[in-house]
PDB file of C-alpha atoms and ligand atoms in Angstrom:
ATOM      1  CA  UNK G   1       0.000   0.000   0.000  1.00 45.00           C
ATOM      2  CA  UNK G   2       1.159   3.525  -0.746  1.00 48.00           C
ATOM      3  CA  UNK G   3       2.779   5.088   2.332  1.00 45.00           C
ATOM      4  CA  UNK G   4       0.626   8.197   2.047  1.00 48.00           C
ATOM      5  CA  UNK G   5      -2.529   6.153   2.547  1.00 52.00           C
ATOM      6  CA  UNK G   6      -1.038   4.148   5.419  1.00 50.00           C
ATOM      7  CA  UNK G   7      -0.213   7.362   7.216  1.00 44.00           C
ATOM      8  CA  UNK G   8      -3.475   9.083   6.492  1.00 51.00           C
ATOM      9  CA  UNK G   9      -5.924   6.388   7.383  1.00 54.00           C
ATOM     10  CA  UNK G  10      -3.904   4.037   9.555  1.00 58.00           C
ATOM     11  CA  UNK G  11      -5.939   1.231   8.082  1.00 71.00           C
ATOM     12  CA  UNK G  12      -4.499  -2.197   7.639  1.00 75.00           C
ATOM     13  CA  UNK G  13      -5.491  -4.486   4.815  1.00 67.00           C
ATOM     14  CA  UNK G  14      -7.676  -6.293   7.339  1.00 67.00           C
ATOM     15  CA  UNK G  15      -9.572  -3.103   8.211  1.00 94.00           C
ATOM     16  CA  UNK G  16     -10.091  -2.466   4.516  1.00 96.00           C
ATOM     17  CA  UNK G  17     -11.321  -5.994   3.879  1.00 97.00           C
ATOM     18  CA  UNK G  18     -13.707  -5.673   6.837  1.00 97.00           C
ATOM     19  CA  UNK G  19     -15.074  -2.401   5.506  1.00 98.00           C
ATOM     20  CA  UNK G  20     -15.563  -3.914   2.041  1.00 98.00           C
ATOM     21  CA  UNK G  21     -17.399  -6.870   3.568  1.00 98.00           C
ATOM     22  CA  UNK G  22     -19.680  -4.391   5.354  1.00 98.00           C
ATOM     23  CA  UNK G  23     -20.317  -2.631   2.039  1.00 98.00           C
ATOM     24  CA  UNK G  24     -21.446  -5.972   0.596  1.00 98.00           C
ATOM     25  CA  UNK G  25     -23.756  -6.368   3.615  1.00 98.00           C
ATOM     26  CA  UNK G  26     -25.229  -2.948   2.891  1.00 98.00           C
ATOM     27  CA  UNK G  27     -25.655  -3.841  -0.782  1.00 98.00           C
ATOM     28  CA  UNK G  28     -27.850  -6.790   0.176  1.00 98.00           C
ATOM     29  CA  UNK G  29     -30.568  -4.262   1.085  1.00 98.00           C
ATOM     30  CA  UNK G  30     -30.316  -2.238  -2.128  1.00 98.00           C
ATOM     31  CA  UNK G  31     -33.680  -1.279  -3.578  1.00 99.00           C
ATOM     32  CA  UNK G  32     -33.003  -0.941  -7.294  1.00 98.00           C
ATOM     33  CA  UNK G  33     -36.037  -2.161  -9.278  1.00 98.00           C
ATOM     34  CA  UNK G  34     -35.513   0.443 -12.033  1.00 98.00           C
ATOM     35  CA  UNK G  35     -31.811   0.208 -12.864  1.00 98.00           C
ATOM     36  CA  UNK G  36     -31.096  -3.243 -11.459  1.00 98.00           C
ATOM     37  CA  UNK G  37     -27.760  -1.766 -10.333  1.00 98.00           C
ATOM     38  CA  UNK G  38     -27.212  -2.505  -6.639  1.00 98.00           C
ATOM     39  CA  UNK G  39     -24.756  -0.434  -4.624  1.00 98.00           C
ATOM     40  CA  UNK G  40     -23.525  -0.849  -1.067  1.00 98.00           C
ATOM     41  CA  UNK G  41     -21.422   1.489   1.051  1.00 98.00           C
ATOM     42  CA  UNK G  42     -19.742   1.199   4.427  1.00 98.00           C
ATOM     43  CA  UNK G  43     -18.689   4.392   6.166  1.00 98.00           C
ATOM     44  CA  UNK G  44     -15.981   4.141   8.821  1.00 97.00           C
ATOM     45  CA  UNK G  45     -16.600   6.728  11.540  1.00 97.00           C
ATOM     46  CA  UNK G  46     -15.410   7.534  15.047  1.00 96.00           C
ATOM     47  CA  UNK G  47     -18.551   5.682  16.174  1.00 97.00           C
ATOM     48  CA  UNK G  48     -18.067   2.537  14.130  1.00 97.00           C
ATOM     49  CA  UNK G  49     -19.351   1.567  10.697  1.00 98.00           C
ATOM     50  CA  UNK G  50     -22.548   2.815   9.070  1.00 98.00           C
ATOM     51  CA  UNK G  51     -23.729   0.891   6.027  1.00 98.00           C
ATOM     52  CA  UNK G  52     -25.914   2.151   3.204  1.00 99.00           C
ATOM     53  CA  UNK G  53     -27.544   1.038  -0.021  1.00 99.00           C
ATOM     54  CA  UNK G  54     -29.090   2.771  -3.002  1.00 99.00           C
ATOM     55  CA  UNK G  55     -32.815   3.378  -2.655  1.00 99.00           C
ATOM     56  CA  UNK G  56     -34.500   4.042  -5.987  1.00 98.00           C
ATOM     57  CA  UNK G  57     -37.814   5.720  -6.632  1.00 98.00           C
ATOM     58  CA  UNK G  58     -40.305   5.603  -9.494  1.00 98.00           C
ATOM     59  CA  UNK G  59     -39.742   9.340  -9.966  1.00 98.00           C
ATOM     60  CA  UNK G  60     -36.045   8.457 -10.590  1.00 98.00           C
ATOM     61  CA  UNK G  61     -34.862  11.844  -9.290  1.00 98.00           C
ATOM     62  CA  UNK G  62     -35.812  10.940  -5.707  1.00 98.00           C
ATOM     63  CA  UNK G  63     -33.334   8.063  -5.764  1.00 98.00           C
ATOM     64  CA  UNK G  64     -30.725   8.095  -3.013  1.00 98.00           C
ATOM     65  CA  UNK G  65     -27.249   6.683  -3.556  1.00 99.00           C
ATOM     66  CA  UNK G  66     -25.705   4.135  -1.195  1.00 99.00           C
ATOM     67  CA  UNK G  67     -22.969   6.527  -0.087  1.00 99.00           C
ATOM     68  CA  UNK G  68     -25.409   9.250   0.904  1.00 99.00           C
ATOM     69  CA  UNK G  69     -27.624   6.732   2.684  1.00 99.00           C
ATOM     70  CA  UNK G  70     -24.657   5.735   4.860  1.00 98.00           C
ATOM     71  CA  UNK G  71     -23.581   9.352   5.429  1.00 99.00           C
ATOM     72  CA  UNK G  72     -27.090  10.544   6.290  1.00 98.00           C
ATOM     73  CA  UNK G  73     -27.582   7.629   8.680  1.00 98.00           C
ATOM     74  CA  UNK G  74     -24.422   8.678  10.543  1.00 98.00           C
ATOM     75  CA  UNK G  75     -25.169  12.410  10.552  1.00 98.00           C
ATOM     76  CA  UNK G  76     -28.740  11.778  11.690  1.00 98.00           C
ATOM     77  CA  UNK G  77     -27.295  10.007  14.709  1.00 98.00           C
ATOM     78  CA  UNK G  78     -24.958  12.860  15.516  1.00 98.00           C
ATOM     79  CA  UNK G  79     -21.824  11.311  13.992  1.00 98.00           C
ATOM     80  CA  UNK G  80     -19.838  13.507  11.618  1.00 98.00           C
ATOM     81  CA  UNK G  81     -16.278  12.273  12.058  1.00 97.00           C
ATOM     82  CA  UNK G  82     -15.646  10.150   8.962  1.00 97.00           C
ATOM     83  CA  UNK G  83     -12.439   8.312   8.114  1.00 97.00           C
ATOM     84  CA  UNK G  84     -13.167   6.206   5.034  1.00 97.00           C
ATOM     85  CA  UNK G  85     -15.898   4.756   2.858  1.00 98.00           C
ATOM     86  CA  UNK G  86     -15.951   1.482   0.935  1.00 98.00           C
ATOM     87  CA  UNK G  87     -18.206   1.173  -2.109  1.00 98.00           C
ATOM     88  CA  UNK G  88     -19.309  -1.865  -4.107  1.00 98.00           C
ATOM     89  CA  UNK G  89     -21.713  -1.843  -7.018  1.00 98.00           C
ATOM     90  CA  UNK G  90     -22.896  -4.021  -9.846  1.00 98.00           C
ATOM     91  CA  UNK G  91     -25.936  -5.430 -11.619  1.00 98.00           C
ATOM     92  CA  UNK G  92     -28.170  -7.684  -9.579  1.00 98.00           C
ATOM     93  CA  UNK G  93     -27.385 -11.364 -10.024  1.00 96.00           C
ATOM     94  CA  UNK G  94     -24.135 -10.743 -11.889  1.00 97.00           C
ATOM     95  CA  UNK G  95     -20.518 -10.738 -10.779  1.00 94.00           C
ATOM     96  CA  UNK G  96     -19.146  -7.319  -9.897  1.00 96.00           C
ATOM     97  CA  UNK G  97     -17.086  -6.391 -12.927  1.00 94.00           C
ATOM     98  CA  UNK G  98     -16.040  -2.790 -12.291  1.00 97.00           C
ATOM     99  CA  UNK G  99     -15.062  -0.452  -9.500  1.00 98.00           C
ATOM    100  CA  UNK G 100     -18.059   1.713  -8.567  1.00 97.00           C
ATOM    101  CA  UNK G 101     -16.890   5.297  -8.217  1.00 98.00           C
ATOM    102  CA  UNK G 102     -19.083   7.693  -6.216  1.00 98.00           C
ATOM    103  CA  UNK G 103     -21.216  10.096  -8.243  1.00 98.00           C
ATOM    104  CA  UNK G 104     -20.526  13.823  -8.165  1.00 98.00           C
ATOM    105  CA  UNK G 105     -23.354  14.557  -5.752  1.00 98.00           C
ATOM    106  CA  UNK G 106     -22.027  12.002  -3.262  1.00 98.00           C
ATOM    107  CA  UNK G 107     -18.516  13.428  -3.583  1.00 98.00           C
ATOM    108  CA  UNK G 108     -19.908  16.878  -2.793  1.00 98.00           C
ATOM    109  CA  UNK G 109     -21.811  15.523   0.235  1.00 98.00           C
ATOM    110  CA  UNK G 110     -18.649  13.823   1.503  1.00 98.00           C
ATOM    111  CA  UNK G 111     -16.751  17.106   1.187  1.00 98.00           C
ATOM    112  CA  UNK G 112     -19.225  18.764   3.545  1.00 97.00           C
ATOM    113  CA  UNK G 113     -17.999  16.670   6.467  1.00 97.00           C
ATOM    114  CA  UNK G 114     -14.444  15.536   5.800  1.00 97.00           C
ATOM    115  CA  UNK G 115     -10.948  16.746   5.204  1.00 97.00           C
ATOM    116  CA  UNK G 116     -10.593  15.971   1.496  1.00 97.00           C
ATOM    117  CA  UNK G 117      -6.868  15.232   1.730  1.00 96.00           C
ATOM    118  CA  UNK G 118      -7.276  12.527   4.346  1.00 95.00           C
ATOM    119  CA  UNK G 119     -10.721  11.024   3.740  1.00 97.00           C
ATOM    120  CA  UNK G 120     -10.274   7.760   1.876  1.00 96.00           C
ATOM    121  CA  UNK G 121     -12.568   6.212  -0.727  1.00 98.00           C
ATOM    122  CA  UNK G 122     -12.182   2.494  -1.323  1.00 98.00           C
ATOM    123  CA  UNK G 123     -13.769   1.218  -4.523  1.00 98.00           C
ATOM    124  CA  UNK G 124     -13.950  -2.547  -4.496  1.00 98.00           C
ATOM    125  CA  UNK G 125     -14.806  -5.508  -6.652  1.00 98.00           C
ATOM    126  CA  UNK G 126     -14.157  -7.906  -3.762  1.00 98.00           C
ATOM    127  CA  UNK G 127     -12.330  -7.827  -0.397  1.00 97.00           C
ATOM    128  CA  UNK G 128      -9.167  -8.684  -2.331  1.00 96.00           C
ATOM    129  CA  UNK G 129      -9.550  -6.354  -5.298  1.00 98.00           C
ATOM    130  CA  UNK G 130      -9.897  -2.663  -4.615  1.00 98.00           C
ATOM    131  CA  UNK G 131      -8.532   0.795  -5.372  1.00 97.00           C
ATOM    132  CA  UNK G 132      -7.980   3.551  -2.833  1.00 97.00           C
ATOM    133  CA  UNK G 133      -8.257   7.294  -3.493  1.00 98.00           C
ATOM    134  CA  UNK G 134      -8.532  10.375  -1.336  1.00 97.00           C
ATOM    135  CA  UNK G 135     -11.542  12.650  -1.785  1.00 98.00           C
ATOM    136  CA  UNK G 136      -9.293  15.432  -3.080  1.00 98.00           C
ATOM    137  CA  UNK G 137      -8.179  13.101  -5.865  1.00 98.00           C
ATOM    138  CA  UNK G 138     -11.812  12.441  -6.836  1.00 98.00           C
ATOM    139  CA  UNK G 139     -13.134  15.947  -6.171  1.00 98.00           C
ATOM    140  CA  UNK G 140     -10.500  18.564  -6.938  1.00 97.00           C
ATOM    141  CA  UNK G 141     -11.775  22.111  -6.494  1.00 93.00           C
ATOM    142  CA  UNK G 142     -15.045  21.037  -4.889  1.00 93.00           C
ATOM    143  CA  UNK G 143     -17.394  23.802  -3.780  1.00 93.00           C
ATOM    144  CA  UNK G 144     -16.918  24.922  -0.168  1.00 89.00           C
ATOM    145  CA  UNK G 145     -18.268  27.806   1.900  1.00 87.00           C
ATOM    146  CA  UNK G 146     -15.540  28.826   4.307  1.00 78.00           C
ATOM    147  CA  UNK G 147     -17.797  30.655   6.758  1.00 63.00           C
ATOM    148  CA  UNK G 148     -20.240  27.947   7.666  1.00 64.00           C
TER     149      UNK G 148
HETATM  150  N1  LIG V 381     -25.688   4.909  -7.404  1.00 94.02           N
HETATM  151  C1  LIG V 381     -25.199   4.867  -6.133  1.00 94.02           C
HETATM  152  O1  LIG V 381     -25.798   4.271  -5.229  1.00 94.02           O
HETATM  153  N2  LIG V 381     -24.032   5.504  -5.880  1.00 94.02           N
HETATM  154  C2  LIG V 381     -23.333   6.238  -6.796  1.00 94.02           C
HETATM  155  O2  LIG V 381     -22.369   6.896  -6.440  1.00 94.02           O
HETATM  156  C3  LIG V 381     -23.741   6.217  -8.191  1.00 94.02           C
HETATM  157  C4  LIG V 381     -25.044   5.579  -8.500  1.00 94.02           C
HETATM  158  C5  LIG V 381     -26.961   4.239  -7.684  1.00 94.02           C
HETATM  159  C6  LIG V 381     -28.081   5.165  -8.046  1.00 94.02           C
HETATM  160  C7  LIG V 381     -29.000   4.269  -8.843  1.00 94.02           C
HETATM  161  O3  LIG V 381     -29.878   3.609  -7.957  1.00 94.02           O
HETATM  162  C8  LIG V 381     -28.069   3.240  -9.466  1.00 94.02           C
HETATM  163  O4  LIG V 381     -26.834   3.360  -8.795  1.00 94.02           O
HETATM  164  C9  LIG V 381     -27.851   3.420 -10.953  1.00 94.02           C
HETATM  165  O5  LIG V 381     -27.480   4.706 -11.253  1.00 94.02           O
END
């Protein structure tokens, strides 16, 4: 693993595998009757792991992504100290073929609560196959209000 990531997140491979497994657990609850694309997320916080899944809606636009489900679950319970998020996504009933990168809206929501240089996004196909990026790598020049 790249030294930068070791230092930033202090996560071992075992922690990462655990978080990916939790993302798969979250994915099991995905409600995706329209796209058939099921996503799971596991958010590592100072208060443990919050999982999430995508929740689609017949209006389409009211759909909530897995990452935001996990983040909103944590924030709604008073937890805003986030360290990392693992994401898994793929079509229902098929093998996961690609890394599921978070959409732009989810990246923006992450940036509301985290330090973009140290928050880590783990995109996984399996507990053994994953890529790790910081939020600043995935969201350079994200919008921020300094005086919040
Ligand atoms: N989706 C997520 O859950 N996370 C993302 O970051 C991108 C997309 C969901 C939304 C929708 O239910 C399905 O994937 C297909 O777009």
